[in-house]
mmCIF file of C-alpha atoms in Angstrom:
data_model
loop_
_atom_site.group_PDB
_atom_site.id
_atom_site.type_symbol
_atom_site.label_atom_id
_atom_site.label_comp_id
_atom_site.label_asym_id
_atom_site.label_seq_id
_atom_site.Cartn_x
_atom_site.Cartn_y
_atom_site.Cartn_z
ATOM 1 C CA MET A 205 28.724 116.532 -120.638
ATOM 2 C CA ARG A 206 30.345 119.451 -118.831
ATOM 3 C CA ILE A 207 33.741 120.700 -117.688
ATOM 4 C CA SER A 208 33.974 119.339 -114.131
ATOM 5 C CA GLY A 209 36.441 121.714 -112.496
ATOM 6 C CA GLY A 210 38.615 124.779 -112.770
ATOM 7 C CA GLY A 211 37.846 128.184 -114.230
ATOM 8 C CA ALA A 212 35.431 126.888 -116.891
ATOM 9 C CA ARG A 213 33.582 124.517 -114.567
ATOM 10 C CA GLY A 214 30.040 123.854 -115.761
ATOM 11 C CA ILE A 215 30.610 124.758 -119.420
ATOM 12 C CA THR A 216 28.657 122.313 -121.584
ATOM 13 C CA LEU A 217 30.664 120.504 -124.254
ATOM 14 C CA VAL A 218 29.109 119.675 -127.612
ATOM 15 C CA THR A 219 29.646 116.210 -129.053
ATOM 16 C CA PRO A 220 29.039 114.939 -132.578
ATOM 17 C CA LYS A 221 25.794 113.094 -133.233
ATOM 18 C CA GLY A 222 26.016 109.362 -133.732
ATOM 19 C CA GLU A 223 28.651 106.910 -132.607
ATOM 20 C CA ALA A 224 31.744 108.658 -133.978
ATOM 21 C CA THR A 225 33.008 109.295 -130.443
ATOM 22 C CA ARG A 226 32.705 107.893 -126.918
ATOM 23 C CA PRO A 227 32.965 110.918 -124.615
ATOM 24 C CA ALA A 228 35.033 110.570 -121.446
ATOM 25 C CA MET A 229 32.653 110.360 -118.501
ATOM 26 C CA ASP A 230 32.519 113.346 -116.144
ATOM 27 C CA GLY A 231 33.268 111.224 -113.062
ATOM 28 C CA MET A 232 36.289 109.604 -114.690
ATOM 29 C CA ARG A 233 37.676 112.994 -115.752
ATOM 30 C CA GLN A 234 37.217 114.291 -112.200
ATOM 31 C CA ALA A 235 39.184 111.333 -110.858
ATOM 32 C CA VAL A 236 41.922 111.813 -113.467
ATOM 33 C CA PHE A 237 42.357 115.492 -112.661
ATOM 34 C CA SER A 238 42.230 114.896 -108.921
ATOM 35 C CA SER A 239 45.148 112.523 -109.465
ATOM 36 C CA LEU A 240 47.013 114.985 -111.692
ATOM 37 C CA GLY A 241 46.498 117.860 -109.248
ATOM 38 C CA GLU A 242 48.963 120.693 -109.754
ATOM 39 C CA PHE A 243 50.867 118.754 -112.439
ATOM 40 C CA VAL A 244 48.515 120.190 -115.060
ATOM 41 C CA VAL A 245 49.015 123.853 -114.061
ATOM 42 C CA GLY A 246 51.148 125.547 -116.716
ATOM 43 C CA ALA A 247 51.453 122.261 -118.632
ATOM 44 C CA ARG A 248 51.432 121.695 -122.372
ATOM 45 C CA PHE A 249 49.134 118.822 -123.353
ATOM 46 C CA LEU A 250 48.475 116.587 -126.334
ATOM 47 C CA ASP A 251 44.957 115.134 -126.615
ATOM 48 C CA LEU A 252 45.025 112.159 -129.014
ATOM 49 C CA PHE A 253 41.747 110.712 -130.328
ATOM 50 C CA ALA A 254 40.295 113.904 -128.869
ATOM 51 C CA GLY A 255 36.614 113.275 -129.659
ATOM 52 C CA SER A 256 34.919 116.290 -128.049
ATOM 53 C CA GLY A 257 38.243 117.465 -126.577
ATOM 54 C CA ALA A 258 37.023 116.801 -123.024
ATOM 55 C CA TYR A 259 40.388 115.751 -121.544
ATOM 56 C CA GLY A 260 42.364 118.625 -123.048
ATOM 57 C CA LEU A 261 39.654 121.170 -122.257
ATOM 58 C CA GLU A 262 39.465 119.954 -118.672
ATOM 59 C CA ALA A 263 43.239 120.458 -118.467
ATOM 60 C CA LEU A 264 42.859 123.951 -119.901
ATOM 61 C CA SER A 265 40.128 124.795 -117.386
ATOM 62 C CA ARG A 266 42.422 123.638 -114.578
ATOM 63 C CA GLY A 267 45.385 125.764 -115.636
ATOM 64 C CA ALA A 268 47.160 124.111 -118.575
ATOM 65 C CA ALA A 269 49.016 126.677 -120.684
ATOM 66 C CA ALA A 270 48.761 125.219 -124.192
ATOM 67 C CA GLY A 271 47.808 122.150 -126.121
ATOM 68 C CA VAL A 272 47.069 120.280 -129.308
ATOM 69 C CA PHE A 273 43.942 118.243 -130.011
ATOM 70 C CA VAL A 274 44.188 115.482 -132.621
ATOM 71 C CA GLU A 275 40.923 114.149 -134.033
ATOM 72 C CA GLN A 276 40.447 112.443 -137.395
ATOM 73 C CA ASN A 277 36.651 112.666 -137.640
ATOM 74 C CA HIS A 278 35.581 115.932 -139.311
ATOM 75 C CA LYS A 279 32.395 116.418 -137.244
ATOM 76 C CA ALA A 280 34.224 115.693 -133.998
ATOM 77 C CA ALA A 281 37.012 118.133 -134.928
ATOM 78 C CA LEU A 282 34.377 120.830 -135.506
ATOM 79 C CA CYS A 283 32.960 120.100 -132.044
ATOM 80 C CA VAL A 284 36.439 120.431 -130.519
ATOM 81 C CA ARG A 285 36.792 123.872 -132.116
ATOM 82 C CA LYS A 286 33.386 124.967 -130.769
ATOM 83 C CA ASN A 287 34.289 123.627 -127.327
ATOM 84 C CA ILE A 288 37.628 125.455 -127.351
ATOM 85 C CA ASP A 289 35.821 128.698 -128.121
ATOM 86 C CA ALA A 290 33.307 128.161 -125.287
ATOM 87 C CA VAL A 291 35.938 127.213 -122.696
ATOM 88 C CA CYS A 292 38.299 130.031 -123.683
ATOM 89 C CA LYS A 293 35.452 132.550 -123.555
ATOM 90 C CA SER A 294 34.608 131.351 -120.041
ATOM 91 C CA LEU A 295 38.266 131.604 -119.017
ATOM 92 C CA GLY A 296 38.684 135.029 -120.628
ATOM 93 C CA ARG A 297 41.627 133.882 -122.718
ATOM 94 C CA ASP A 298 42.359 133.662 -126.396
ATOM 95 C CA THR A 299 42.865 130.461 -128.351
ATOM 96 C CA ARG A 300 46.299 131.123 -129.850
ATOM 97 C CA ASP A 301 48.095 128.465 -127.735
ATOM 98 C CA LEU A 302 45.643 125.770 -128.802
ATOM 99 C CA ALA A 303 45.489 123.841 -132.060
ATOM 100 C CA VAL A 304 43.163 121.270 -133.554
ATOM 101 C CA LEU A 305 44.735 118.875 -136.030
ATOM 102 C CA GLN A 306 42.296 116.883 -138.106
ATOM 103 C CA ALA A 307 44.556 113.891 -138.544
ATOM 104 C CA ASP A 308 45.051 110.251 -137.636
ATOM 105 C CA ALA A 309 46.455 110.113 -134.095
ATOM 106 C CA ARG A 310 48.380 106.957 -135.053
ATOM 107 C CA THR A 311 50.540 108.826 -137.561
ATOM 108 C CA VAL A 312 50.470 112.535 -136.664
ATOM 109 C CA PRO A 313 53.844 114.023 -135.603
ATOM 110 C CA LEU A 314 53.679 113.902 -131.798
ATOM 111 C CA GLY A 315 55.853 116.966 -131.278
ATOM 112 C CA ALA A 316 53.440 119.273 -133.106
ATOM 113 C CA GLY A 317 53.011 122.292 -130.870
ATOM 114 C CA GLY A 318 56.045 121.464 -128.725
ATOM 115 C CA VAL A 319 56.865 118.583 -126.395
ATOM 116 C CA PRO A 320 53.862 117.953 -124.140
ATOM 117 C CA ASP A 321 53.998 117.471 -120.374
ATOM 118 C CA VAL A 322 50.917 115.252 -120.445
ATOM 119 C CA VAL A 323 49.371 113.176 -123.233
ATOM 120 C CA PHE A 324 45.727 112.136 -123.046
ATOM 121 C CA ILE A 325 44.809 109.091 -125.127
ATOM 122 C CA ASP A 326 41.198 107.945 -125.442
ATOM 123 C CA PRO A 327 40.988 105.778 -128.585
ATOM 124 C CA PRO A 328 38.171 103.502 -129.700
ATOM 125 C CA TYR A 329 38.575 100.576 -127.315
ATOM 126 C CA GLU A 330 38.583 97.934 -130.054
ATOM 127 C CA ILE A 331 41.773 99.286 -131.669
ATOM 128 C CA ILE A 332 43.856 99.597 -128.484
ATOM 129 C CA PRO A 333 45.607 96.182 -128.702
ATOM 130 C CA VAL A 334 46.652 96.946 -132.281
ATOM 131 C CA ILE A 335 47.799 100.569 -131.866
ATOM 132 C CA ALA A 336 49.243 100.656 -128.341
ATOM 133 C CA PRO A 337 52.717 99.141 -128.971
ATOM 134 C CA ALA A 338 53.573 101.458 -131.878
ATOM 135 C CA LEU A 339 51.985 104.468 -130.188
ATOM 136 C CA PHE A 340 53.999 103.994 -126.988
ATOM 137 C CA GLY A 341 57.138 103.552 -129.092
ATOM 138 C CA ARG A 342 56.515 106.875 -130.808
ATOM 139 C CA LEU A 343 55.669 108.544 -127.486
ATOM 140 C CA ALA A 344 58.941 107.367 -125.908
ATOM 141 C CA GLU A 345 60.843 109.213 -128.603
ATOM 142 C CA ALA A 346 58.625 112.322 -128.624
ATOM 143 C CA LEU A 347 58.618 112.714 -124.826
ATOM 144 C CA ALA A 348 62.344 111.999 -124.303
ATOM 145 C CA PRO A 349 63.142 115.710 -123.697
ATOM 146 C CA LYS A 350 60.648 115.685 -120.782
ATOM 147 C CA PRO A 351 61.296 112.563 -118.675
ATOM 148 C CA ALA A 352 58.595 113.550 -116.158
ATOM 149 C CA ALA A 353 55.901 113.623 -118.870
ATOM 150 C CA LEU A 354 52.821 111.521 -118.224
ATOM 151 C CA VAL A 355 50.646 109.476 -120.547
ATOM 152 C CA VAL A 356 47.029 109.223 -119.384
ATOM 153 C CA PHE A 357 45.384 106.374 -121.310
ATOM 154 C CA GLU A 358 41.685 105.487 -121.117
ATOM 155 C CA LEU A 359 40.959 101.801 -121.729
ATOM 156 C CA PRO A 360 38.382 99.174 -120.777
ATOM 157 C CA GLY A 361 38.838 97.480 -117.406
ATOM 158 C CA GLU A 362 39.442 94.029 -118.857
ATOM 159 C CA LEU A 363 42.419 95.190 -120.930
ATOM 160 C CA GLU A 364 45.942 95.259 -119.498
ATOM 161 C CA LEU A 365 48.669 97.360 -121.072
ATOM 162 C CA ALA A 366 52.325 96.723 -120.298
ATOM 163 C CA PRO A 367 54.231 98.762 -122.884
ATOM 164 C CA VAL A 368 57.949 98.083 -123.031
ATOM 165 C CA GLY A 369 59.939 100.955 -121.523
ATOM 166 C CA TRP A 370 57.003 102.361 -119.553
ATOM 167 C CA ALA A 371 55.984 102.142 -115.900
ATOM 168 C CA LEU A 372 52.338 101.970 -114.868
ATOM 169 C CA LEU A 373 52.049 104.516 -112.048
ATOM 170 C CA LYS A 374 48.360 104.254 -111.255
ATOM 171 C CA ARG A 375 45.097 102.890 -112.604
ATOM 172 C CA LEU A 376 41.702 104.414 -111.856
ATOM 173 C CA GLY A 377 38.448 102.488 -112.166
ATOM 174 C CA LYS A 378 37.796 98.780 -112.247
ATOM 175 C CA GLY A 379 35.553 96.170 -113.702
ATOM 176 C CA ALA A 380 35.272 94.462 -117.059
ATOM 177 C CA ARG A 381 33.698 96.579 -119.782
ATOM 178 C CA GLN A 382 34.007 99.674 -117.584
ATOM 179 C CA PRO A 383 36.209 102.657 -118.462
ATOM 180 C CA THR A 384 39.493 102.840 -116.583
ATOM 181 C CA VAL A 385 42.420 105.221 -116.880
ATOM 182 C CA ALA A 386 46.073 104.210 -116.616
ATOM 183 C CA PHE A 387 48.903 106.668 -115.893
ATOM 184 C CA PHE A 388 52.245 105.826 -117.499
ATOM 185 C CA ARG A 389 55.703 107.387 -117.403
ATOM 186 C CA ALA A 390 58.675 106.309 -119.515
ATOM 187 C CA THR A 391 61.295 104.446 -117.517
ATOM 188 C CA PRO A 392 64.890 105.697 -117.588
ATOM 189 C CA SER A 393 66.716 104.310 -120.625
ATOM 190 C CA GLY A 394 63.466 102.693 -121.758
ATOM 191 C CA MET A 395 64.073 99.736 -119.417
#
């Protein structure tokens, strides 16, 4: 798995051995960042259920200014740190605006590191129906200071999310048991 675009394009990302993570596919990340375009430049991101950190690192490669990676698994968190070092070295920048929190993404304070402009969420697919309602509720509160903030949520094609107070802007990918990505923005007044 590699960074697919931007200043660190081609940098190989390390992933933990075993089934602790399900890395975001290169093609899907390319589609996501083509859709985000210039929105990511100068942005602050939050990468929940970070795994290898692929979404956040892709954002960094394409011009994001700062971000926080949240990953509970110890081995995966170590991989994120290694990947940050590799991408930052390629970009010729330091790592001071980036943080890795080894914590449960379901309970971590979402404002850690400042209010993000974009939140990447790539949880284990089987827990999405259970965690999504509470997670979107917490995100509505955390992102309130930035009404244009986006939530980019990877989920299987057969699953539909319709969180209260959020508008689905776009969905990439299709097909049951295939990865898809949904773009959400909070609706005014949570309606």
